[in-house]
Short mmCIF file of C-alpha atoms in Angstrom, two decimals:
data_model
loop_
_atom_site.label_atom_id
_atom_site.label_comp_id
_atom_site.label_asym_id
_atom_site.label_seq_id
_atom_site.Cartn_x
_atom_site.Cartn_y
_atom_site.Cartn_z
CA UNK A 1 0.00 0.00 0.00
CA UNK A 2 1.80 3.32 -1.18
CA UNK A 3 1.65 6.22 0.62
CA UNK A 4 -0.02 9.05 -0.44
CA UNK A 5 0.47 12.61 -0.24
CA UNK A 6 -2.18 13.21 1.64
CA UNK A 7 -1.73 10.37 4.31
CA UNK A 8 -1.94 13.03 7.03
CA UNK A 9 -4.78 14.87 6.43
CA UNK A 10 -6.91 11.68 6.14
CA UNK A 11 -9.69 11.97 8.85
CA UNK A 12 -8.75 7.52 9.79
CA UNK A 13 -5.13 7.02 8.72
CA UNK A 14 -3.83 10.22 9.38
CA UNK A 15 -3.59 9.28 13.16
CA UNK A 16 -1.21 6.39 11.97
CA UNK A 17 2.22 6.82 10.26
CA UNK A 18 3.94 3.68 8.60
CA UNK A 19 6.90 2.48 10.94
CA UNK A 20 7.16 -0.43 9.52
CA UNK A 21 6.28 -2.62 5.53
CA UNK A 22 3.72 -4.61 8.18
CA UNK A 23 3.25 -2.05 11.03
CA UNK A 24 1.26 0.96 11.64
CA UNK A 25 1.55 3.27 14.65
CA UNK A 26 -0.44 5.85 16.08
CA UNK A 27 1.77 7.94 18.58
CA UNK A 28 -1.23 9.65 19.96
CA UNK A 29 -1.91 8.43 23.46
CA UNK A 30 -5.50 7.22 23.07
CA UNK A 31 -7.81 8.36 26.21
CA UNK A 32 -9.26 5.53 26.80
CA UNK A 33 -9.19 1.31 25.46
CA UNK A 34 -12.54 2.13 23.52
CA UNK A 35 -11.41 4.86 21.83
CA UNK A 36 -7.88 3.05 21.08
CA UNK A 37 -10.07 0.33 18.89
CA UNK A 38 -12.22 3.04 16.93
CA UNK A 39 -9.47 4.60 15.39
CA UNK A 40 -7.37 1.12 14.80
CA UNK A 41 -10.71 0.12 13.69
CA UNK A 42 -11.19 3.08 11.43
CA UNK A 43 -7.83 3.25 10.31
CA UNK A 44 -8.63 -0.72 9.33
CA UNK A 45 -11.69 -0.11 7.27
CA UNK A 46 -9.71 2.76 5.86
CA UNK A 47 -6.83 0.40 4.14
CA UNK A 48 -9.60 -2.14 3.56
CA UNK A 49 -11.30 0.24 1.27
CA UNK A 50 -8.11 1.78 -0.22
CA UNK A 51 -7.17 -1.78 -1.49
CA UNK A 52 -10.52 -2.41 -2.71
CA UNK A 53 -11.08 1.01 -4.89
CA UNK A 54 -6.86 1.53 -5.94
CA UNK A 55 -8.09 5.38 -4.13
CA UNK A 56 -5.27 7.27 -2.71
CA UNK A 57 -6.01 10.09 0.03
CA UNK A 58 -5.85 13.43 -1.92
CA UNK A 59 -4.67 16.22 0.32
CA UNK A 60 -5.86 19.08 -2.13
CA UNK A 61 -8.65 20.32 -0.09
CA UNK A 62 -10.76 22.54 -2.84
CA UNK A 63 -11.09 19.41 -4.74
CA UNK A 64 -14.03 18.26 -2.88
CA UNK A 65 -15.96 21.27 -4.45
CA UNK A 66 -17.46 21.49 -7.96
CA UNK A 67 -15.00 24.31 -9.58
CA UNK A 68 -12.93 23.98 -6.34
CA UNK A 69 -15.62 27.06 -5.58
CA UNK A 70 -16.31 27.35 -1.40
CA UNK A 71 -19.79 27.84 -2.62
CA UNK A 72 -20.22 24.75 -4.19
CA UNK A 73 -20.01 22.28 -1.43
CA UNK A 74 -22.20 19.05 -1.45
CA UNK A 75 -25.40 20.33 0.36
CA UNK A 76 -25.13 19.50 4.12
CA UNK A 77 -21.88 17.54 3.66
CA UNK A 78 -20.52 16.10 6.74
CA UNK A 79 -17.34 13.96 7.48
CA UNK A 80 -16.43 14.31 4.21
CA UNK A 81 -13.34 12.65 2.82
CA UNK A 82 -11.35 13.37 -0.01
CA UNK A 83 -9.94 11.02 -2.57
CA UNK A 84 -7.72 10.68 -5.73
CA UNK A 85 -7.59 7.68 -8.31
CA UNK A 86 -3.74 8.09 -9.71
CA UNK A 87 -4.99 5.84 -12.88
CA UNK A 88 -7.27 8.83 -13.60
CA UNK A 89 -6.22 11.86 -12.07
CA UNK A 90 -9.35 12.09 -10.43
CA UNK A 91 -10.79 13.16 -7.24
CA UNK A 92 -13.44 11.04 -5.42
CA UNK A 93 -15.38 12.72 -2.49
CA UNK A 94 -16.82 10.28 0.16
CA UNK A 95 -19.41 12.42 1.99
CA UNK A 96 -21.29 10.66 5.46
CA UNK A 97 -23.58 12.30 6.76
CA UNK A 98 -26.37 11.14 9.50
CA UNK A 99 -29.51 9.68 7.42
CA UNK A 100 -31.99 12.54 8.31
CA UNK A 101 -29.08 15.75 7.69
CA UNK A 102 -30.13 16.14 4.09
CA UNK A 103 -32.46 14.52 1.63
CA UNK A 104 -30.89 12.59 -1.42
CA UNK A 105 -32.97 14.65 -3.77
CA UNK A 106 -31.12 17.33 -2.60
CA UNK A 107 -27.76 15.88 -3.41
CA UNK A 108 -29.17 14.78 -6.68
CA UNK A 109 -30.09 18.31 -7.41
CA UNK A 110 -26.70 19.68 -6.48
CA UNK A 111 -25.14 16.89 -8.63
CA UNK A 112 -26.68 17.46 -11.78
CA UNK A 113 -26.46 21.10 -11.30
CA UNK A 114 -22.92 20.63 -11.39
CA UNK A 115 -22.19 18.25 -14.13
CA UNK A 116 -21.33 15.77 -11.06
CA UNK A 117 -22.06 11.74 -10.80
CA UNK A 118 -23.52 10.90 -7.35
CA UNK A 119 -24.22 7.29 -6.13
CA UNK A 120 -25.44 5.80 -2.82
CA UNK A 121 -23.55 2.28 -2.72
CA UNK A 122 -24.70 -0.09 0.10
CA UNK A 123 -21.29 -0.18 1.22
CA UNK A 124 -21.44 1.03 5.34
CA UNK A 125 -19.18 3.39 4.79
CA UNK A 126 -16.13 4.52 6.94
CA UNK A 127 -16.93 7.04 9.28
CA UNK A 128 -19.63 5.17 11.42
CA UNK A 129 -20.73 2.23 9.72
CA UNK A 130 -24.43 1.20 10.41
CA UNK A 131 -25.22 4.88 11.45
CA UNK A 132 -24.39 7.06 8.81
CA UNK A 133 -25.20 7.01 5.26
CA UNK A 134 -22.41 7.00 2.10
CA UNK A 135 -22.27 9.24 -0.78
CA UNK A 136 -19.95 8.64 -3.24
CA UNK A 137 -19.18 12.04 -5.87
CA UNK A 138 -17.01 13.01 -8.65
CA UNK A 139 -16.70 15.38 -11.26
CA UNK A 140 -18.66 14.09 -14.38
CA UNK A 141 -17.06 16.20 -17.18
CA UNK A 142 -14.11 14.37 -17.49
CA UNK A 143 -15.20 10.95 -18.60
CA UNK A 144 -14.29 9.14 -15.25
CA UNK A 145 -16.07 5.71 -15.81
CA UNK A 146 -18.01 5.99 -12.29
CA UNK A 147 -19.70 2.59 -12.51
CA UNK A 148 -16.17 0.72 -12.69
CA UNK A 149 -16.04 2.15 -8.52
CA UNK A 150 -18.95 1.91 -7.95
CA UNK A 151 -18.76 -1.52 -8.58
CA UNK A 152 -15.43 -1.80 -6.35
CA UNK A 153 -16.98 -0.22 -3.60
CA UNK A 154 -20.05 -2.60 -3.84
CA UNK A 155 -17.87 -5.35 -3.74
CA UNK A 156 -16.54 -4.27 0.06
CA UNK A 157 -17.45 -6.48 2.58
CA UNK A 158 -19.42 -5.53 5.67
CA UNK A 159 -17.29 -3.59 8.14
CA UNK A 160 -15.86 -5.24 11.47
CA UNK A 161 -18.00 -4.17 14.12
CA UNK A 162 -16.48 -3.45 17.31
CA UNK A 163 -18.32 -6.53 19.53
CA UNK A 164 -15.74 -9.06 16.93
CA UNK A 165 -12.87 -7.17 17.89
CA UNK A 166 -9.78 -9.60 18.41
CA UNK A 167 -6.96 -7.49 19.53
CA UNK A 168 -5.45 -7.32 23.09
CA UNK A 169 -3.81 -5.05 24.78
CA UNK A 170 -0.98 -4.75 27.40
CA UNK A 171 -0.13 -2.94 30.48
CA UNK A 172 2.26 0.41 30.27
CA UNK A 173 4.03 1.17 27.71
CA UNK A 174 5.18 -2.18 26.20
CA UNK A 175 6.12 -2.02 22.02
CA UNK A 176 4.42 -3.90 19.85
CA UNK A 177 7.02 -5.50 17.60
CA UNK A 178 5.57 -6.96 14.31
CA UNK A 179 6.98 -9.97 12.34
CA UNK A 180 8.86 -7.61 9.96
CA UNK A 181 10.55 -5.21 12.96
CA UNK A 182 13.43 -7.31 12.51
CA UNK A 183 16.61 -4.28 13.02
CA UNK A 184 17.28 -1.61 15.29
CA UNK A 185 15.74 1.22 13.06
CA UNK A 186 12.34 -1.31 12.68
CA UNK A 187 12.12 -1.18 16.64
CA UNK A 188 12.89 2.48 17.16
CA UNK A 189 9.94 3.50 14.41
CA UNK A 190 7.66 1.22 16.14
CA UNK A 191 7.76 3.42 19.66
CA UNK A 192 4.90 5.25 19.82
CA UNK A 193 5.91 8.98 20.62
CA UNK A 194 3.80 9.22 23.10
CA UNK A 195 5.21 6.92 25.62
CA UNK A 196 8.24 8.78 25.12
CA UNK A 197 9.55 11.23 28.20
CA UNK A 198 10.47 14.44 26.75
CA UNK A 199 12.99 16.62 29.05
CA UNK A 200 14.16 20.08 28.11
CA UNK A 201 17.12 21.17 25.66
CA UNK A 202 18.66 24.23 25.25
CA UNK A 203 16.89 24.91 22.01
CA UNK A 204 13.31 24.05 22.61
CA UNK A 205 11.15 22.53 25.72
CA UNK A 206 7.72 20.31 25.68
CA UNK A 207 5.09 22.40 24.97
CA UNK A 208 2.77 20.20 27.23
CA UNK A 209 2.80 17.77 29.71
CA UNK A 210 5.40 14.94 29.55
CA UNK A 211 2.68 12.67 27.73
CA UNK A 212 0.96 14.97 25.58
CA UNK A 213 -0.42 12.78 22.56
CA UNK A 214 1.73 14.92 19.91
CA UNK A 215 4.33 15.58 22.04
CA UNK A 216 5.01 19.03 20.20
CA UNK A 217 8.55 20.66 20.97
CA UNK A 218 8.26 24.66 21.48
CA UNK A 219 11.46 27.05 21.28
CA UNK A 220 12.72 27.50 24.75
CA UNK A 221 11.89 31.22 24.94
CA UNK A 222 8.80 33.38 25.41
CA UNK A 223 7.58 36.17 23.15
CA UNK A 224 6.37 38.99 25.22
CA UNK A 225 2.69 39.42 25.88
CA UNK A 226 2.50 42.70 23.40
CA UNK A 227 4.46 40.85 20.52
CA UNK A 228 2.04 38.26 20.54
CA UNK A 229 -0.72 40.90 20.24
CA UNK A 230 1.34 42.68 17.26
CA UNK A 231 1.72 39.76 15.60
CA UNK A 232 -1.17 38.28 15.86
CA UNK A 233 -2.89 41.87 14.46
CA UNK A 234 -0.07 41.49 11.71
CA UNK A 235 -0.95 37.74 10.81
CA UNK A 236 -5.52 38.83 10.85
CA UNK A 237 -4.69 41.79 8.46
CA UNK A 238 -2.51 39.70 6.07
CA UNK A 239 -5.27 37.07 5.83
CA UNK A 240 -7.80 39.50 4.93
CA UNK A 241 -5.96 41.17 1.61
CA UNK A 242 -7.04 39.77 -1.45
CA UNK A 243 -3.45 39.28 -2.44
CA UNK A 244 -3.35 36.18 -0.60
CA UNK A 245 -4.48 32.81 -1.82
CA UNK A 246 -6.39 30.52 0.02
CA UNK A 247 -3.32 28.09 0.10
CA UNK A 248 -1.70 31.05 1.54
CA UNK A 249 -4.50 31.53 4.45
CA UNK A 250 -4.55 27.82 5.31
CA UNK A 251 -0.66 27.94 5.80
CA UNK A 252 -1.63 31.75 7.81
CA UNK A 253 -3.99 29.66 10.26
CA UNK A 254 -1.63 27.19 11.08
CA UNK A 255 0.91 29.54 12.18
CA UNK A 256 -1.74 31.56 14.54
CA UNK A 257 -2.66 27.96 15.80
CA UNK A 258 0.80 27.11 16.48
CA UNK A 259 1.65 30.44 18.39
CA UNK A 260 -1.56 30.33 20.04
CA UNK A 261 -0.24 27.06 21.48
CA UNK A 262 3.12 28.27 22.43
CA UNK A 263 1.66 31.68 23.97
CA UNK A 264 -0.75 29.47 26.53
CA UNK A 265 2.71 27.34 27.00
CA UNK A 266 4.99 30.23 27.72
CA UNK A 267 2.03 31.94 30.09
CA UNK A 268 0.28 30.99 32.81
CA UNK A 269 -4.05 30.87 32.63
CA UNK A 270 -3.67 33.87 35.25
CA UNK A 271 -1.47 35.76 32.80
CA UNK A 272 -3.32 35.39 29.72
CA UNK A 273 -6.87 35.73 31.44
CA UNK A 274 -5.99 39.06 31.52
CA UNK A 275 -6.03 39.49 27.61
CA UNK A 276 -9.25 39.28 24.93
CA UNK A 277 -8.44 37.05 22.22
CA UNK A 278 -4.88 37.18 20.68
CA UNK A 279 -4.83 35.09 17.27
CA UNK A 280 -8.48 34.41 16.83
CA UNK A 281 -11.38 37.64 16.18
CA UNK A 282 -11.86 39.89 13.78
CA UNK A 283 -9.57 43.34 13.64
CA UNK A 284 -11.36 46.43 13.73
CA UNK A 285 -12.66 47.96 10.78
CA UNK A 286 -10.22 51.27 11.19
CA UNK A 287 -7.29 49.64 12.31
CA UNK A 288 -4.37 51.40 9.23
CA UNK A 289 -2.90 47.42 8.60
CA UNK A 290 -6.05 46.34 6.58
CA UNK A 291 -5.61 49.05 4.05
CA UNK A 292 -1.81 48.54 4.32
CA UNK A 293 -2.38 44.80 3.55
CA UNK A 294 -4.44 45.90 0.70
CA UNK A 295 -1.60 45.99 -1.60
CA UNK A 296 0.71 43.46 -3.08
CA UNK A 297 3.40 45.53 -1.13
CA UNK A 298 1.51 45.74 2.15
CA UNK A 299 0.42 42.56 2.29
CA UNK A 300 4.48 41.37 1.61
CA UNK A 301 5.82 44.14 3.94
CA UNK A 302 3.19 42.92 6.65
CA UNK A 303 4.24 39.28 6.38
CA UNK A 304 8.37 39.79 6.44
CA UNK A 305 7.43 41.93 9.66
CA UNK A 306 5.97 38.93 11.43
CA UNK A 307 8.83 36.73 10.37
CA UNK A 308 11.37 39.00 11.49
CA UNK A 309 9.27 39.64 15.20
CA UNK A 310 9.47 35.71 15.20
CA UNK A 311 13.07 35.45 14.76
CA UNK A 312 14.24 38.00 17.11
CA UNK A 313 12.12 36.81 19.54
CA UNK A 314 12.47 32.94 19.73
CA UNK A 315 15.65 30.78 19.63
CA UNK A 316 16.39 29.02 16.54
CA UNK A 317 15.57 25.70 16.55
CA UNK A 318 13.41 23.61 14.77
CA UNK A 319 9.83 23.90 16.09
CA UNK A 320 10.36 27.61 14.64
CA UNK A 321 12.53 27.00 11.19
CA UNK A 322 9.01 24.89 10.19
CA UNK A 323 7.07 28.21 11.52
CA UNK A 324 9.65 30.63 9.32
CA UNK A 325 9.26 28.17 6.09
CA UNK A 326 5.48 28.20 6.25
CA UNK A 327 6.00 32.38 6.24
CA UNK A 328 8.58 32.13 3.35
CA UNK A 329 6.08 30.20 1.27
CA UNK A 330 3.56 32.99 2.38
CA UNK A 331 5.62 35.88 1.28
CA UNK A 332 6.63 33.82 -1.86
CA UNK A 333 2.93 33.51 -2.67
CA UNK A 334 1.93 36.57 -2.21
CA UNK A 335 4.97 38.12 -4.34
CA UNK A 336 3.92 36.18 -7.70
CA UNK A 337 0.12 37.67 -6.99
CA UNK A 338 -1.49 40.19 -9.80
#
């Protein structure tokens, strides 16, 4: 089973990374046993389905939509996932939404309205098989021959419910080794990272608890409480010129989630209590950086200002170089708009 370039942002197998040709392992500390065997189970069905169909994940989010238009969205979509068939180079949503969230008819509607093939297998599905329904949706225009997956996906058998489940599981933190973890390398991919104790460096510290599920490294510095304000103004009025793409505001939010994270790591509740919201909320309608960020120039100007803030202010070390790269492709964007 290759990998595909959107492994991570699949909603069941992006919780898993391949350590091993036989062995998948999901470093996230589950909360509980129950929810341990959902996502395995999940994950499961997930493979099962990818070897049935020869569908990849496909992390090109505007796909999903007719036009890649916002505005064109399957009508009440829910735990949608998006798919590509490498023979083809074609995207297949699966959309699974509760029975009574939206009529078929309406789908239909929105379908042909778009020049779209829509089809309802029996198949369970993978989100919540039994309780949700499947919709299977692709772009028409393009000749895909539809009933060749359909067929595929009709051919799936019945998902393992959780009563049959067969696995075991162990006190503490013992590794699971599988029958191909045969070296040294095969055993250290197999730890899960989040039995791992993480201690301090020079560079960067945990930015939770010892066995925090992602066990996310922040630099070993704090930004002062009014740089995160300035920079989180900097990063609102960047996102809202129309000289950035949408690629470019998806890489934006990540960085306001990521120093959102550190700021509650490098303050206490008491401390930041005392603030109104830093990277999330809406600037106000007067403040001079929205018109700035108007412009090509602005928007550019406003963007190397938050990367240099970040780099005086933090120690270089790799939770940050990722932070500074997302920024470079940002300004790099934004420099080749019209």
């Amino acid at each position: 089973m290759p990998i595909s370039r959107g492994w991570a942002q699949n909603p069941y197998i992006g919780r898993f990374r391949q350590a091993n040709s036989d062995l998948f392992v999901k470093d996230e500390l589950s909360a509980s046993q129950e929810s341990a065997r959902t996502n395995i189970l999940a994950a499961a069905r997930t493979l099962h389905f990818m070897d049935a169909t020869g569908l990849i994940p496909n992390k090109r989010t505007l796909d999903v939509y007719p036009n890649q238009d916002l505005n064109n969205g399957i009508p009440g979509a829910d735990h949608t996932s998006s798919w590509w068939d490498p023979n083809a180079n074609q995207c297949i949503v699966i959309d699974e939404p509760y029975p009574n969230a939206t009529s078929t008819q309406e789908r239909t509607a929105w379908a042909e309205s778009h020049s779209w093939h829509l089809g309802v297998p029996k198949w369970e599905g993978l989100y919540y098989p039994g309780m949700t329904k499947a919709y299977v949706a692709t772009d028409a225009s393009r000749g895909y021959d539809f009933d060749a997956l359909m067929a595929k996906i009709e051919g799936i058998s019945k998902a393992l419910p959780d009563e049959e489940w067969a696995g075991n599981s162990s006190d503490g933190h013992d590794v699971f080794l599988s029958p191909l973890s045969i070296s040294t390398n095969d055993k250290k991919r197999a730890i899960a990272k989040g039995t791992i104790y993480r201690f301090a460096s020079n560079k960067t510290v945990p930015l939770r608890s010892w066995n925090d599920p992602t066990n996310e490294r922040r630099p070993n510095a704090s930004m002062p409480i009014e740089v995160h304000q300035k920079v989180a103004r900097l990063i609102k009025a960047a996102q809202s010129s129309n000289k950035v793409s949408y690629g470019t505001f998806e890489k934006l939010n990540s960085v306001k989630s990521k120093l959102e994270d550190w700021l509650f790591s490098e303050y206490d509740k008491a401390t930041t209590d005392k603030f109104e919201l830093f990277y999330y909320g809406s600037l106000d309608k007067t403040d001079p950086l929205l018109l700035k960020a108007a412009t090509k120039e602005g928007a550019i100007s406003i963007l190397q200002e938050v990367r240099a803030l970040l780099a005086v202010h933090y120690v270089s070390c790799e939770p940050l170089n990722k932070m500074l790269k997302k920024l470079d492709a940002a300004i790099n964007a934004a420099s080749k708009a019209k």
